[in-house]
Amino acid sequence: MNSCIILCGGRSRRMGQDKGLINLDGEPIIIKLLNMVEKLTEEIILVLRDKKQLELYQKCINDFITQLDIREPKIKMVTDIEKDQGPLLGLYTGLSQIKSEGALVLPCDSPFVSTSFVKKMFELKEASETCLLVPVWPDGSTEPLHSYYCKKCIPLIQKQLKNGFRNVKSIMEKIDVDYIEVEILDPEKTSFINLNRPEDVSQSLKKLKN
């Protein structure tokens, strides 16, 4: 079973509005992402900050599920057990909800994640014996929110949360990791584009029209 966790709980302070619900070329960013991921997975967990944010997403996600016209919707919306504890808690929430042994984790503000990237991540996980697959750039920087995590990471995540850590990178030093070059995963590197500010959205729209 291929599972995906999409983290939607960020505060979007630089954007000024919820990033996942921003309209990009006619539809919310989260729907653009779901349209692609849904075809490649059997299970999708959307992790939201709290009940208020879940209610904001409810209509557009329900409409999307209705359009899929399937008897058992594969998309589940959940909220963090605590508010504003960062992406590490979101990861913990998502991993705690999946039925499979692991999941590809993506942020809700990456509308250009490619089909080939997702397929490659799942293929590489099949051949890997580690709990964590992480894209890495030539300068050594990593993409922990475009990575694959096994449920075996949960006890370590719990320990890190208890010790006050909130960043997903905090677990990478304490567990075996397969680092995969971004060039291998996505030669165009568009899968790693994040829309963090209003100008990022306008620039992306210009690229779509060119």
PDB file of C-alpha atoms in Angstrom:
ATOM      1  CA  MET A   1       0.000   0.000   0.000  1.00  0.00           C
ATOM      2  CA  ASN A   2       1.303   3.440  -0.971  1.00  0.00           C
ATOM      3  CA  SER A   3       0.438   6.114   1.592  1.00  0.00           C
ATOM      4  CA  CYS A   4       0.950   9.866   1.583  1.00  0.00           C
ATOM      5  CA  ILE A   5       0.817  12.392   4.420  1.00  0.00           C
ATOM      6  CA  ILE A   6       0.240  16.037   3.483  1.00  0.00           C
ATOM      7  CA  LEU A   7       1.134  18.578   6.166  1.00  0.00           C
ATOM      8  CA  CYS A   8      -1.232  21.555   6.122  1.00  0.00           C
ATOM      9  CA  GLY A   9      -0.852  22.926   9.633  1.00  0.00           C
ATOM     10  CA  GLY A  10       1.622  25.758   9.132  1.00  0.00           C
ATOM     11  CA  ARG A  11       0.607  29.266  10.166  1.00  0.00           C
ATOM     12  CA  SER A  12       1.349  30.774   6.707  1.00  0.00           C
ATOM     13  CA  ARG A  13       2.500  34.031   8.335  1.00  0.00           C
ATOM     14  CA  ARG A  14       4.633  35.126   5.369  1.00  0.00           C
ATOM     15  CA  MET A  15       1.806  34.354   2.928  1.00  0.00           C
ATOM     16  CA  GLY A  16      -0.876  36.082   4.988  1.00  0.00           C
ATOM     17  CA  GLN A  17      -3.471  33.385   4.276  1.00  0.00           C
ATOM     18  CA  ASP A  18      -3.742  29.600   4.396  1.00  0.00           C
ATOM     19  CA  LYS A  19      -1.339  28.375   1.710  1.00  0.00           C
ATOM     20  CA  GLY A  20      -3.149  25.169   0.870  1.00  0.00           C
ATOM     21  CA  LEU A  21      -6.346  27.051  -0.006  1.00  0.00           C
ATOM     22  CA  ILE A  22      -4.730  29.678  -2.233  1.00  0.00           C
ATOM     23  CA  ASN A  23      -6.190  29.656  -5.735  1.00  0.00           C
ATOM     24  CA  LEU A  24      -3.522  28.815  -8.303  1.00  0.00           C
ATOM     25  CA  ASP A  25      -4.639  28.814 -11.921  1.00  0.00           C
ATOM     26  CA  GLY A  26      -8.259  28.060 -11.088  1.00  0.00           C
ATOM     27  CA  GLU A  27      -8.107  25.729  -8.096  1.00  0.00           C
ATOM     28  CA  PRO A  28      -6.695  25.561  -4.545  1.00  0.00           C
ATOM     29  CA  ILE A  29      -3.089  24.414  -4.210  1.00  0.00           C
ATOM     30  CA  ILE A  30      -4.146  21.473  -2.028  1.00  0.00           C
ATOM     31  CA  ILE A  31      -6.460  20.211  -4.789  1.00  0.00           C
ATOM     32  CA  LYS A  32      -3.671  20.456  -7.375  1.00  0.00           C
ATOM     33  CA  LEU A  33      -1.544  18.288  -5.112  1.00  0.00           C
ATOM     34  CA  LEU A  34      -4.349  15.824  -4.375  1.00  0.00           C
ATOM     35  CA  ASN A  35      -5.200  15.447  -8.063  1.00  0.00           C
ATOM     36  CA  MET A  36      -1.734  14.067  -8.687  1.00  0.00           C
ATOM     37  CA  VAL A  37      -1.115  12.119  -5.467  1.00  0.00           C
ATOM     38  CA  GLU A  38      -4.530  10.428  -5.462  1.00  0.00           C
ATOM     39  CA  LYS A  39      -3.717   8.488  -8.631  1.00  0.00           C
ATOM     40  CA  LEU A  40      -0.554   7.001  -7.103  1.00  0.00           C
ATOM     41  CA  THR A  41      -1.668   6.129  -3.570  1.00  0.00           C
ATOM     42  CA  GLU A  42      -4.217   4.067  -1.699  1.00  0.00           C
ATOM     43  CA  GLU A  43      -4.252   6.289   1.378  1.00  0.00           C
ATOM     44  CA  ILE A  44      -3.859  10.045   1.968  1.00  0.00           C
ATOM     45  CA  ILE A  45      -3.772  11.714   5.381  1.00  0.00           C
ATOM     46  CA  LEU A  46      -4.221  15.486   5.554  1.00  0.00           C
ATOM     47  CA  VAL A  47      -2.803  16.821   8.825  1.00  0.00           C
ATOM     48  CA  LEU A  48      -4.358  20.116   9.905  1.00  0.00           C
ATOM     49  CA  ARG A  49      -3.510  22.463  12.757  1.00  0.00           C
ATOM     50  CA  ASP A  50      -6.844  22.420  14.595  1.00  0.00           C
ATOM     51  CA  LYS A  51     -10.606  22.070  14.186  1.00  0.00           C
ATOM     52  CA  LYS A  52     -10.934  25.624  12.853  1.00  0.00           C
ATOM     53  CA  GLN A  53      -8.491  24.948  10.021  1.00  0.00           C
ATOM     54  CA  LEU A  54     -10.127  21.583   9.315  1.00  0.00           C
ATOM     55  CA  GLU A  55     -13.453  23.350   8.862  1.00  0.00           C
ATOM     56  CA  LEU A  56     -11.841  25.748   6.363  1.00  0.00           C
ATOM     57  CA  TYR A  57     -10.657  22.781   4.281  1.00  0.00           C
ATOM     58  CA  GLN A  58     -13.798  20.680   4.723  1.00  0.00           C
ATOM     59  CA  LYS A  59     -15.848  21.858   1.751  1.00  0.00           C
ATOM     60  CA  CYS A  60     -13.167  21.784  -0.919  1.00  0.00           C
ATOM     61  CA  ILE A  61     -11.896  18.374   0.254  1.00  0.00           C
ATOM     62  CA  ASN A  62     -15.413  16.939   0.439  1.00  0.00           C
ATOM     63  CA  ASP A  63     -16.156  18.266  -3.054  1.00  0.00           C
ATOM     64  CA  PHE A  64     -12.959  16.657  -4.323  1.00  0.00           C
ATOM     65  CA  ILE A  65     -13.831  13.319  -2.691  1.00  0.00           C
ATOM     66  CA  THR A  66     -17.316  13.454  -4.245  1.00  0.00           C
ATOM     67  CA  GLN A  67     -15.785  13.993  -7.681  1.00  0.00           C
ATOM     68  CA  LEU A  68     -13.641  10.886  -7.231  1.00  0.00           C
ATOM     69  CA  ASP A  69     -16.874   8.867  -7.074  1.00  0.00           C
ATOM     70  CA  ILE A  70     -15.437   5.946  -5.104  1.00  0.00           C
ATOM     71  CA  ARG A  71     -17.203   3.899  -2.445  1.00  0.00           C
ATOM     72  CA  GLU A  72     -14.485   4.185   0.216  1.00  0.00           C
ATOM     73  CA  PRO A  73     -12.727   7.572   0.122  1.00  0.00           C
ATOM     74  CA  LYS A  74      -8.977   7.220   0.604  1.00  0.00           C
ATOM     75  CA  ILE A  75      -8.542  10.746   1.992  1.00  0.00           C
ATOM     76  CA  LYS A  76      -8.699  11.308   5.741  1.00  0.00           C
ATOM     77  CA  MET A  77      -8.478  14.670   7.507  1.00  0.00           C
ATOM     78  CA  VAL A  78      -6.993  14.756  11.016  1.00  0.00           C
ATOM     79  CA  THR A  79      -5.846  17.456  13.443  1.00  0.00           C
ATOM     80  CA  ASP A  80      -2.701  17.690  15.550  1.00  0.00           C
ATOM     81  CA  ILE A  81      -3.061  16.537  19.138  1.00  0.00           C
ATOM     82  CA  GLU A  82      -1.570  19.912  20.174  1.00  0.00           C
ATOM     83  CA  LYS A  83      -1.660  23.269  18.406  1.00  0.00           C
ATOM     84  CA  ASP A  84       1.375  25.081  17.006  1.00  0.00           C
ATOM     85  CA  GLN A  85       4.004  22.467  17.835  1.00  0.00           C
ATOM     86  CA  GLY A  86       5.618  22.517  14.405  1.00  0.00           C
ATOM     87  CA  PRO A  87       6.031  20.007  11.576  1.00  0.00           C
ATOM     88  CA  LEU A  88       7.524  17.268  13.768  1.00  0.00           C
ATOM     89  CA  LEU A  89       4.205  16.910  15.602  1.00  0.00           C
ATOM     90  CA  GLY A  90       2.403  16.958  12.251  1.00  0.00           C
ATOM     91  CA  LEU A  91       4.611  14.109  11.091  1.00  0.00           C
ATOM     92  CA  TYR A  92       3.865  12.181  14.282  1.00  0.00           C
ATOM     93  CA  THR A  93       0.117  12.754  13.833  1.00  0.00           C
ATOM     94  CA  GLY A  94       0.222  11.547  10.231  1.00  0.00           C
ATOM     95  CA  LEU A  95       2.312   8.444  10.875  1.00  0.00           C
ATOM     96  CA  SER A  96       0.024   7.526  13.764  1.00  0.00           C
ATOM     97  CA  GLN A  97      -2.938   7.492  11.377  1.00  0.00           C
ATOM     98  CA  ILE A  98      -1.686   5.498   8.386  1.00  0.00           C
ATOM     99  CA  LYS A  99      -2.549   1.851   7.844  1.00  0.00           C
ATOM    100  CA  SER A 100       0.652   1.035   5.954  1.00  0.00           C
ATOM    101  CA  GLU A 101       4.182   0.760   7.332  1.00  0.00           C
ATOM    102  CA  GLY A 102       5.282   4.150   6.063  1.00  0.00           C
ATOM    103  CA  ALA A 103       4.350   7.159   3.960  1.00  0.00           C
ATOM    104  CA  LEU A 104       5.639   9.805   1.605  1.00  0.00           C
ATOM    105  CA  VAL A 105       5.375  13.154   3.387  1.00  0.00           C
ATOM    106  CA  LEU A 106       4.669  16.347   1.431  1.00  0.00           C
ATOM    107  CA  PRO A 107       3.903  19.968   2.373  1.00  0.00           C
ATOM    108  CA  CYS A 108       0.631  21.534   1.222  1.00  0.00           C
ATOM    109  CA  ASP A 109       2.471  24.472  -0.405  1.00  0.00           C
ATOM    110  CA  SER A 110       4.256  22.485  -3.150  1.00  0.00           C
ATOM    111  CA  PRO A 111       1.793  22.473  -6.077  1.00  0.00           C
ATOM    112  CA  PHE A 112       4.344  21.301  -8.654  1.00  0.00           C
ATOM    113  CA  VAL A 113       5.265  17.932  -7.136  1.00  0.00           C
ATOM    114  CA  SER A 114       5.641  15.673 -10.161  1.00  0.00           C
ATOM    115  CA  THR A 115       4.172  12.249 -10.791  1.00  0.00           C
ATOM    116  CA  SER A 116       7.639  10.913 -11.574  1.00  0.00           C
ATOM    117  CA  PHE A 117       8.976  12.190  -8.228  1.00  0.00           C
ATOM    118  CA  VAL A 118       6.266  10.389  -6.264  1.00  0.00           C
ATOM    119  CA  LYS A 119       6.702   7.177  -8.256  1.00  0.00           C
ATOM    120  CA  LYS A 120      10.476   7.306  -7.792  1.00  0.00           C
ATOM    121  CA  MET A 121      10.201   7.766  -4.031  1.00  0.00           C
ATOM    122  CA  PHE A 122       7.931   4.735  -3.699  1.00  0.00           C
ATOM    123  CA  GLU A 123      10.200   2.668  -5.966  1.00  0.00           C
ATOM    124  CA  LEU A 124      13.305   3.581  -3.985  1.00  0.00           C
ATOM    125  CA  LYS A 125      11.602   2.760  -0.700  1.00  0.00           C
ATOM    126  CA  GLU A 126      10.897  -0.752  -1.988  1.00  0.00           C
ATOM    127  CA  ALA A 127      14.629  -1.232  -2.496  1.00  0.00           C
ATOM    128  CA  SER A 128      15.696   0.436   0.760  1.00  0.00           C
ATOM    129  CA  GLU A 129      16.091  -1.097   4.205  1.00  0.00           C
ATOM    130  CA  THR A 130      16.231   2.224   6.061  1.00  0.00           C
ATOM    131  CA  CYS A 131      13.355   3.994   7.825  1.00  0.00           C
ATOM    132  CA  LEU A 132      13.900   7.310   6.125  1.00  0.00           C
ATOM    133  CA  LEU A 133      14.499   8.442   2.519  1.00  0.00           C
ATOM    134  CA  VAL A 134      15.466  12.101   2.138  1.00  0.00           C
ATOM    135  CA  PRO A 135      16.224  14.183  -0.993  1.00  0.00           C
ATOM    136  CA  VAL A 136      19.564  15.988  -0.786  1.00  0.00           C
ATOM    137  CA  TRP A 137      20.936  18.944  -2.785  1.00  0.00           C
ATOM    138  CA  PRO A 138      24.531  19.186  -4.061  1.00  0.00           C
ATOM    139  CA  ASP A 139      25.396  21.590  -1.202  1.00  0.00           C
ATOM    140  CA  GLY A 140      24.229  19.039   1.378  1.00  0.00           C
ATOM    141  CA  SER A 141      20.945  20.721   2.279  1.00  0.00           C
ATOM    142  CA  THR A 142      17.973  18.381   2.551  1.00  0.00           C
ATOM    143  CA  GLU A 143      14.229  18.249   1.910  1.00  0.00           C
ATOM    144  CA  PRO A 144      12.747  16.605   5.039  1.00  0.00           C
ATOM    145  CA  LEU A 145       9.199  17.565   4.044  1.00  0.00           C
ATOM    146  CA  HIS A 146       9.510  15.783   0.680  1.00  0.00           C
ATOM    147  CA  SER A 147      10.682  12.532   2.255  1.00  0.00           C
ATOM    148  CA  TYR A 148       9.542   8.996   3.072  1.00  0.00           C
ATOM    149  CA  TYR A 149       9.156   7.962   6.732  1.00  0.00           C
ATOM    150  CA  CYS A 150       8.425   4.557   8.248  1.00  0.00           C
ATOM    151  CA  LYS A 151       6.175   4.122  11.277  1.00  0.00           C
ATOM    152  CA  LYS A 152       9.226   2.726  13.074  1.00  0.00           C
ATOM    153  CA  CYS A 153      10.267   6.390  13.453  1.00  0.00           C
ATOM    154  CA  ILE A 154       7.369   7.058  15.840  1.00  0.00           C
ATOM    155  CA  PRO A 155       9.164   6.238  19.142  1.00  0.00           C
ATOM    156  CA  LEU A 156      12.088   8.489  18.158  1.00  0.00           C
ATOM    157  CA  ILE A 157       9.703  11.279  17.168  1.00  0.00           C
ATOM    158  CA  GLN A 158       7.929  10.962  20.519  1.00  0.00           C
ATOM    159  CA  LYS A 159      11.263  11.228  22.317  1.00  0.00           C
ATOM    160  CA  GLN A 160      12.288  14.307  20.338  1.00  0.00           C
ATOM    161  CA  LEU A 161       8.938  15.979  20.963  1.00  0.00           C
ATOM    162  CA  LYS A 162       9.262  15.276  24.670  1.00  0.00           C
ATOM    163  CA  ASN A 163      12.707  16.901  24.593  1.00  0.00           C
ATOM    164  CA  GLY A 164      11.283  20.053  23.044  1.00  0.00           C
ATOM    165  CA  PHE A 165      12.240  19.553  19.385  1.00  0.00           C
ATOM    166  CA  ARG A 166       9.807  20.732  16.714  1.00  0.00           C
ATOM    167  CA  ASN A 167      11.866  20.449  13.527  1.00  0.00           C
ATOM    168  CA  VAL A 168      11.680  17.279  11.429  1.00  0.00           C
ATOM    169  CA  LYS A 169      15.428  17.462  10.801  1.00  0.00           C
ATOM    170  CA  SER A 170      16.027  16.711  14.480  1.00  0.00           C
ATOM    171  CA  ILE A 171      15.406  12.993  13.906  1.00  0.00           C
ATOM    172  CA  MET A 172      17.689  12.662  10.893  1.00  0.00           C
ATOM    173  CA  GLU A 173      20.886  12.547  12.979  1.00  0.00           C
ATOM    174  CA  LYS A 174      19.539   9.739  15.140  1.00  0.00           C
ATOM    175  CA  ILE A 175      18.359   7.211  12.563  1.00  0.00           C
ATOM    176  CA  ASP A 176      19.644   5.520   9.401  1.00  0.00           C
ATOM    177  CA  VAL A 177      18.840   7.631   6.359  1.00  0.00           C
ATOM    178  CA  ASP A 178      19.089   7.016   2.630  1.00  0.00           C
ATOM    179  CA  TYR A 179      19.944  10.362   1.035  1.00  0.00           C
ATOM    180  CA  ILE A 180      18.811  10.580  -2.595  1.00  0.00           C
ATOM    181  CA  GLU A 181      20.117  13.277  -4.944  1.00  0.00           C
ATOM    182  CA  VAL A 182      17.374  15.672  -6.018  1.00  0.00           C
ATOM    183  CA  GLU A 183      18.586  15.319  -9.616  1.00  0.00           C
ATOM    184  CA  ILE A 184      17.675  11.631  -9.541  1.00  0.00           C
ATOM    185  CA  LEU A 185      14.236  12.273  -8.080  1.00  0.00           C
ATOM    186  CA  ASP A 186      13.275  15.268 -10.217  1.00  0.00           C
ATOM    187  CA  PRO A 187      15.675  16.570 -12.881  1.00  0.00           C
ATOM    188  CA  GLU A 188      13.540  19.710 -13.266  1.00  0.00           C
ATOM    189  CA  LYS A 189      13.481  20.172  -9.460  1.00  0.00           C
ATOM    190  CA  THR A 190       9.968  21.675  -9.606  1.00  0.00           C
ATOM    191  CA  SER A 191       8.743  19.179  -6.978  1.00  0.00           C
ATOM    192  CA  PHE A 192      10.660  21.109  -4.325  1.00  0.00           C
ATOM    193  CA  ILE A 193       9.223  24.564  -5.058  1.00  0.00           C
ATOM    194  CA  ASN A 194       7.419  25.994  -2.026  1.00  0.00           C
ATOM    195  CA  LEU A 195       5.042  28.950  -2.220  1.00  0.00           C
ATOM    196  CA  ASN A 196       5.777  30.930   0.938  1.00  0.00           C
ATOM    197  CA  ARG A 197       5.011  34.535  -0.038  1.00  0.00           C
ATOM    198  CA  PRO A 198       2.439  36.282  -2.273  1.00  0.00           C
ATOM    199  CA  GLU A 199       5.171  37.045  -4.811  1.00  0.00           C
ATOM    200  CA  ASP A 200       5.923  33.312  -5.081  1.00  0.00           C
ATOM    201  CA  VAL A 201       2.346  32.744  -6.233  1.00  0.00           C
ATOM    202  CA  SER A 202       2.448  35.500  -8.847  1.00  0.00           C
ATOM    203  CA  GLN A 203       5.782  34.237 -10.186  1.00  0.00           C
ATOM    204  CA  SER A 204       4.393  30.704 -10.423  1.00  0.00           C
ATOM    205  CA  LEU A 205       1.353  31.932 -12.341  1.00  0.00           C
ATOM    206  CA  LYS A 206       3.666  33.654 -14.840  1.00  0.00           C
ATOM    207  CA  LYS A 207       5.578  30.397 -15.344  1.00  0.00           C
ATOM    208  CA  LEU A 208       2.338  28.466 -15.890  1.00  0.00           C
ATOM    209  CA  LYS A 209       1.279  30.909 -18.617  1.00  0.00           C
ATOM    210  CA  ASN A 210       4.650  30.807 -20.419  1.00  0.00           C
TER     211      ASN A 210
END
